[in-house]
Every structure is written in structure tokens, then in C-alpha cells.
């Protein structure tokens, strides 16, 4: 979680300059996208673009969490 917040804060700092948003990628079979909800909500507050890859390795419920 600490690294996720650090990365999100860096994105916020450079948003509009060299950063346009945040993206979630990784091993979906081990981590649900729901675990990252607060980071996406934070980015949304700053009007950052958000990309989230979902339901490639888990149940279709992941798409629901992503939306």
C-alpha cells in the first residue's frame, strides 16, 4: 500500500505536465482490482485518466469492481 500511495502522489505531482493518468496492471490472479479502489478514487478527484485491466485472469465480477 505504501508504494501505491507513493506512486499515486508522484502522478498527482506531475499530472498535466508529463503524467496524464494512472494505470493498474499486474497479476490479477493474485490481487483483486477492488483492493485498489481508493487509489482510483483519489486519482478521479484530480481528474486523472484511469485505466484498469480487468477480468483477464479472474471471474467476471472483476469487471463489476472495475466499473
Tab-separated table of N, CA and C in Angstrom:
chain	number	residue	atom	x	y	z
A	1	UNK	N	0.807	-1.190	0.000
A	1	UNK	CA	0.000	0.000	0.000
A	1	UNK	C	0.859	1.266	0.000
A	2	UNK	N	1.941	1.216	0.740
A	2	UNK	CA	2.813	2.389	0.835
A	2	UNK	C	3.354	2.780	-0.547
A	3	UNK	N	3.795	1.793	-1.310
A	3	UNK	CA	4.320	2.069	-2.653
A	3	UNK	C	3.222	2.584	-3.580
A	4	UNK	N	2.008	2.063	-3.426
A	4	UNK	CA	0.887	2.533	-4.250
A	4	UNK	C	0.597	4.007	-3.983
A	5	UNK	N	0.598	4.395	-2.707
A	5	UNK	CA	0.359	5.810	-2.385
A	5	UNK	C	1.489	6.676	-2.907
A	6	UNK	N	2.703	6.201	-2.775
A	6	UNK	CA	3.859	6.955	-3.267
A	6	UNK	C	3.737	7.191	-4.772
A	7	UNK	N	3.395	6.156	-5.510
A	7	UNK	CA	3.235	6.266	-6.959
A	7	UNK	C	2.087	7.199	-7.319
A	8	UNK	N	0.973	7.097	-6.598
A	8	UNK	CA	-0.183	7.950	-6.858
A	8	UNK	C	0.153	9.406	-6.599
A	9	UNK	N	0.885	9.686	-5.541
A	9	UNK	CA	1.286	11.065	-5.217
A	9	UNK	C	2.245	11.626	-6.269
A	10	UNK	N	3.128	10.800	-6.786
A	10	UNK	CA	4.031	11.242	-7.855
A	10	UNK	C	3.221	11.572	-9.111
A	11	UNK	N	2.247	10.732	-9.414
A	11	UNK	CA	1.371	11.002	-10.570
A	11	UNK	C	0.645	12.323	-10.381
A	12	UNK	N	0.166	12.574	-9.191
A	12	UNK	CA	-0.522	13.834	-8.891
A	12	UNK	C	0.421	15.030	-9.089
A	13	UNK	N	1.633	14.904	-8.592
A	13	UNK	CA	2.619	15.989	-8.680
A	13	UNK	C	2.906	16.373	-10.130
A	14	UNK	N	3.006	15.390	-11.004
A	14	UNK	CA	3.362	15.656	-12.397
A	14	UNK	C	2.164	15.642	-13.349
A	15	UNK	N	0.969	15.511	-12.798
A	15	UNK	CA	-0.239	15.493	-13.622
A	15	UNK	C	-0.378	16.812	-14.374
A	16	UNK	N	-0.615	16.693	-15.672
A	16	UNK	CA	-0.757	17.870	-16.522
A	16	UNK	C	0.555	18.313	-17.138
A	17	UNK	N	1.652	17.876	-16.559
A	17	UNK	CA	2.972	18.214	-17.096
A	17	UNK	C	3.461	17.063	-17.964
A	18	UNK	N	3.724	15.938	-17.328
A	18	UNK	CA	4.182	14.771	-18.086
A	18	UNK	C	3.358	13.519	-17.777
A	19	UNK	N	2.412	13.626	-16.864
A	19	UNK	CA	1.547	12.500	-16.495
A	19	UNK	C	0.114	12.834	-16.879
A	20	UNK	N	-0.567	11.865	-17.491
A	20	UNK	CA	-1.970	12.081	-17.876
A	20	UNK	C	-2.932	11.237	-17.047
A	21	UNK	N	-2.413	10.255	-16.309
A	21	UNK	CA	-3.297	9.410	-15.516
A	21	UNK	C	-2.557	8.265	-14.871
A	22	UNK	N	-3.341	7.317	-14.356
A	22	UNK	CA	-2.753	6.133	-13.733
A	22	UNK	C	-3.331	4.885	-14.386
A	23	UNK	N	-2.579	3.808	-14.273
A	23	UNK	CA	-2.949	2.539	-14.890
A	23	UNK	C	-2.679	1.428	-13.881
A	24	UNK	N	-3.549	0.454	-13.845
A	24	UNK	CA	-3.344	-0.698	-12.977
A	24	UNK	C	-3.077	-1.914	-13.850
A	25	UNK	N	-1.909	-2.490	-13.663
A	25	UNK	CA	-1.552	-3.728	-14.353
A	25	UNK	C	-0.876	-4.646	-13.341
A	26	UNK	N	-0.869	-5.904	-13.618
A	26	UNK	CA	-0.206	-6.834	-12.724
A	26	UNK	C	-0.871	-8.191	-12.742
A	27	UNK	N	-0.548	-8.990	-11.777
A	27	UNK	CA	-1.044	-10.354	-11.703
A	27	UNK	C	-2.447	-10.372	-11.092
A	28	UNK	N	-3.447	-10.335	-11.947
A	28	UNK	CA	-4.843	-10.333	-11.495
A	28	UNK	C	-5.225	-11.595	-10.744
A	29	UNK	N	-4.545	-12.680	-11.011
A	29	UNK	CA	-4.909	-13.927	-10.343
A	29	UNK	C	-4.611	-13.874	-8.843
A	30	UNK	N	-3.751	-12.953	-8.431
A	30	UNK	CA	-3.381	-12.833	-7.025
A	30	UNK	C	-4.053	-11.657	-6.319
A	31	UNK	N	-4.412	-10.610	-7.067
A	31	UNK	CA	-4.921	-9.388	-6.447
A	31	UNK	C	-6.171	-8.893	-7.155
A	32	UNK	N	-7.225	-8.707	-6.407
A	32	UNK	CA	-8.461	-8.172	-6.964
A	32	UNK	C	-8.319	-6.670	-7.199
A	33	UNK	N	-8.929	-6.198	-8.263
A	33	UNK	CA	-8.925	-4.767	-8.557
A	33	UNK	C	-9.593	-3.978	-7.426
A	34	UNK	N	-10.476	-4.612	-6.681
A	34	UNK	CA	-11.171	-3.947	-5.569
A	34	UNK	C	-10.190	-3.440	-4.511
A	35	UNK	N	-9.036	-4.064	-4.395
A	35	UNK	CA	-8.025	-3.632	-3.435
A	35	UNK	C	-7.470	-2.249	-3.749
A	36	UNK	N	-7.640	-1.792	-4.978
A	36	UNK	CA	-7.048	-0.540	-5.425
A	36	UNK	C	-8.073	0.580	-5.583
A	37	UNK	N	-9.271	0.343	-5.113
A	37	UNK	CA	-10.364	1.303	-5.276
A	37	UNK	C	-10.007	2.700	-4.760
A	38	UNK	N	-9.421	2.781	-3.585
A	38	UNK	CA	-9.118	4.088	-3.003
A	38	UNK	C	-8.110	4.883	-3.838
A	39	UNK	N	-7.204	4.189	-4.516
A	39	UNK	CA	-6.231	4.877	-5.362
A	39	UNK	C	-6.905	5.456	-6.607
A	40	UNK	N	-7.834	4.699	-7.172
A	40	UNK	CA	-8.582	5.185	-8.325
A	40	UNK	C	-9.494	6.345	-7.945
A	41	UNK	N	-10.116	6.262	-6.775
A	41	UNK	CA	-10.977	7.357	-6.315
A	41	UNK	C	-10.161	8.628	-6.109
A	42	UNK	N	-8.978	8.475	-5.559
A	42	UNK	CA	-8.086	9.619	-5.346
A	42	UNK	C	-7.708	10.251	-6.685
A	43	UNK	N	-7.328	9.423	-7.638
A	43	UNK	CA	-6.959	9.927	-8.962
A	43	UNK	C	-8.147	10.618	-9.633
A	44	UNK	N	-9.319	10.059	-9.457
A	44	UNK	CA	-10.521	10.642	-10.052
A	44	UNK	C	-10.783	12.039	-9.503
A	45	UNK	N	-10.523	12.246	-8.208
A	45	UNK	CA	-10.693	13.567	-7.604
A	45	UNK	C	-9.856	14.618	-8.320
A	46	UNK	N	-8.695	14.218	-8.816
A	46	UNK	CA	-7.785	15.126	-9.513
A	46	UNK	C	-7.980	15.100	-11.026
A	47	UNK	N	-9.057	14.431	-11.445
A	47	UNK	CA	-9.422	14.349	-12.859
A	47	UNK	C	-8.350	13.686	-13.728
A	48	UNK	N	-7.617	12.759	-13.130
A	48	UNK	CA	-6.637	11.985	-13.889
A	48	UNK	C	-7.356	10.905	-14.677
A	49	UNK	N	-6.834	10.588	-15.824
A	49	UNK	CA	-7.351	9.455	-16.586
A	49	UNK	C	-7.006	8.175	-15.837
A	50	UNK	N	-7.893	7.202	-15.937
A	50	UNK	CA	-7.703	5.937	-15.231
A	50	UNK	C	-7.871	4.787	-16.221
A	51	UNK	N	-6.926	3.866	-16.184
A	51	UNK	CA	-7.021	2.650	-16.984
A	51	UNK	C	-6.860	1.476	-16.026
A	52	UNK	N	-7.725	0.507	-16.174
A	52	UNK	CA	-7.654	-0.670	-15.318
A	52	UNK	C	-7.936	-1.906	-16.158
A	53	UNK	N	-6.993	-2.792	-16.206
A	53	UNK	CA	-7.149	-4.038	-16.942
A	53	UNK	C	-7.838	-5.038	-16.021
A	54	UNK	N	-8.958	-5.576	-16.459
A	54	UNK	CA	-9.721	-6.449	-15.561
A	54	UNK	C	-10.280	-7.665	-16.276
A	55	UNK	N	-10.495	-8.694	-15.499
A	55	UNK	CA	-11.162	-9.922	-15.909
A	55	UNK	C	-10.414	-10.722	-16.968
A	56	UNK	N	-9.111	-10.643	-16.937
A	56	UNK	CA	-8.320	-11.474	-17.835
A	56	UNK	C	-7.931	-12.781	-17.141
A	57	UNK	N	-7.837	-12.731	-15.818
A	57	UNK	CA	-7.411	-13.920	-15.085
A	57	UNK	C	-8.352	-14.268	-13.939
A	58	UNK	N	-9.384	-13.477	-13.752
A	58	UNK	CA	-10.315	-13.721	-12.645
A	58	UNK	C	-11.741	-13.787	-13.181
A	59	UNK	N	-12.668	-13.933	-12.285
A	59	UNK	CA	-14.078	-14.022	-12.657
A	59	UNK	C	-14.585	-12.700	-13.220
A	60	UNK	N	-15.717	-12.775	-13.903
A	60	UNK	CA	-16.304	-11.570	-14.494
A	60	UNK	C	-16.690	-10.532	-13.446
A	61	UNK	N	-16.774	-10.933	-12.193
A	61	UNK	CA	-17.077	-9.995	-11.104
A	61	UNK	C	-16.043	-8.867	-11.056
A	62	UNK	N	-14.835	-9.136	-11.510
A	62	UNK	CA	-13.791	-8.114	-11.540
A	62	UNK	C	-14.193	-6.938	-12.428
A	63	UNK	N	-14.918	-7.220	-13.485
A	63	UNK	CA	-15.376	-6.125	-14.359
A	63	UNK	C	-16.307	-5.214	-13.579
A	64	UNK	N	-17.182	-5.799	-12.785
A	64	UNK	CA	-18.087	-5.012	-11.930
A	64	UNK	C	-17.287	-4.107	-11.006
A	65	UNK	N	-16.278	-4.640	-10.342
A	65	UNK	CA	-15.447	-3.848	-9.440
A	65	UNK	C	-14.712	-2.740	-10.188
A	66	UNK	N	-14.315	-3.032	-11.400
A	66	UNK	CA	-13.588	-2.052	-12.188
A	66	UNK	C	-14.470	-0.859	-12.550
A	67	UNK	N	-15.675	-1.158	-12.953
A	67	UNK	CA	-16.613	-0.098	-13.350
A	67	UNK	C	-17.001	0.701	-12.120
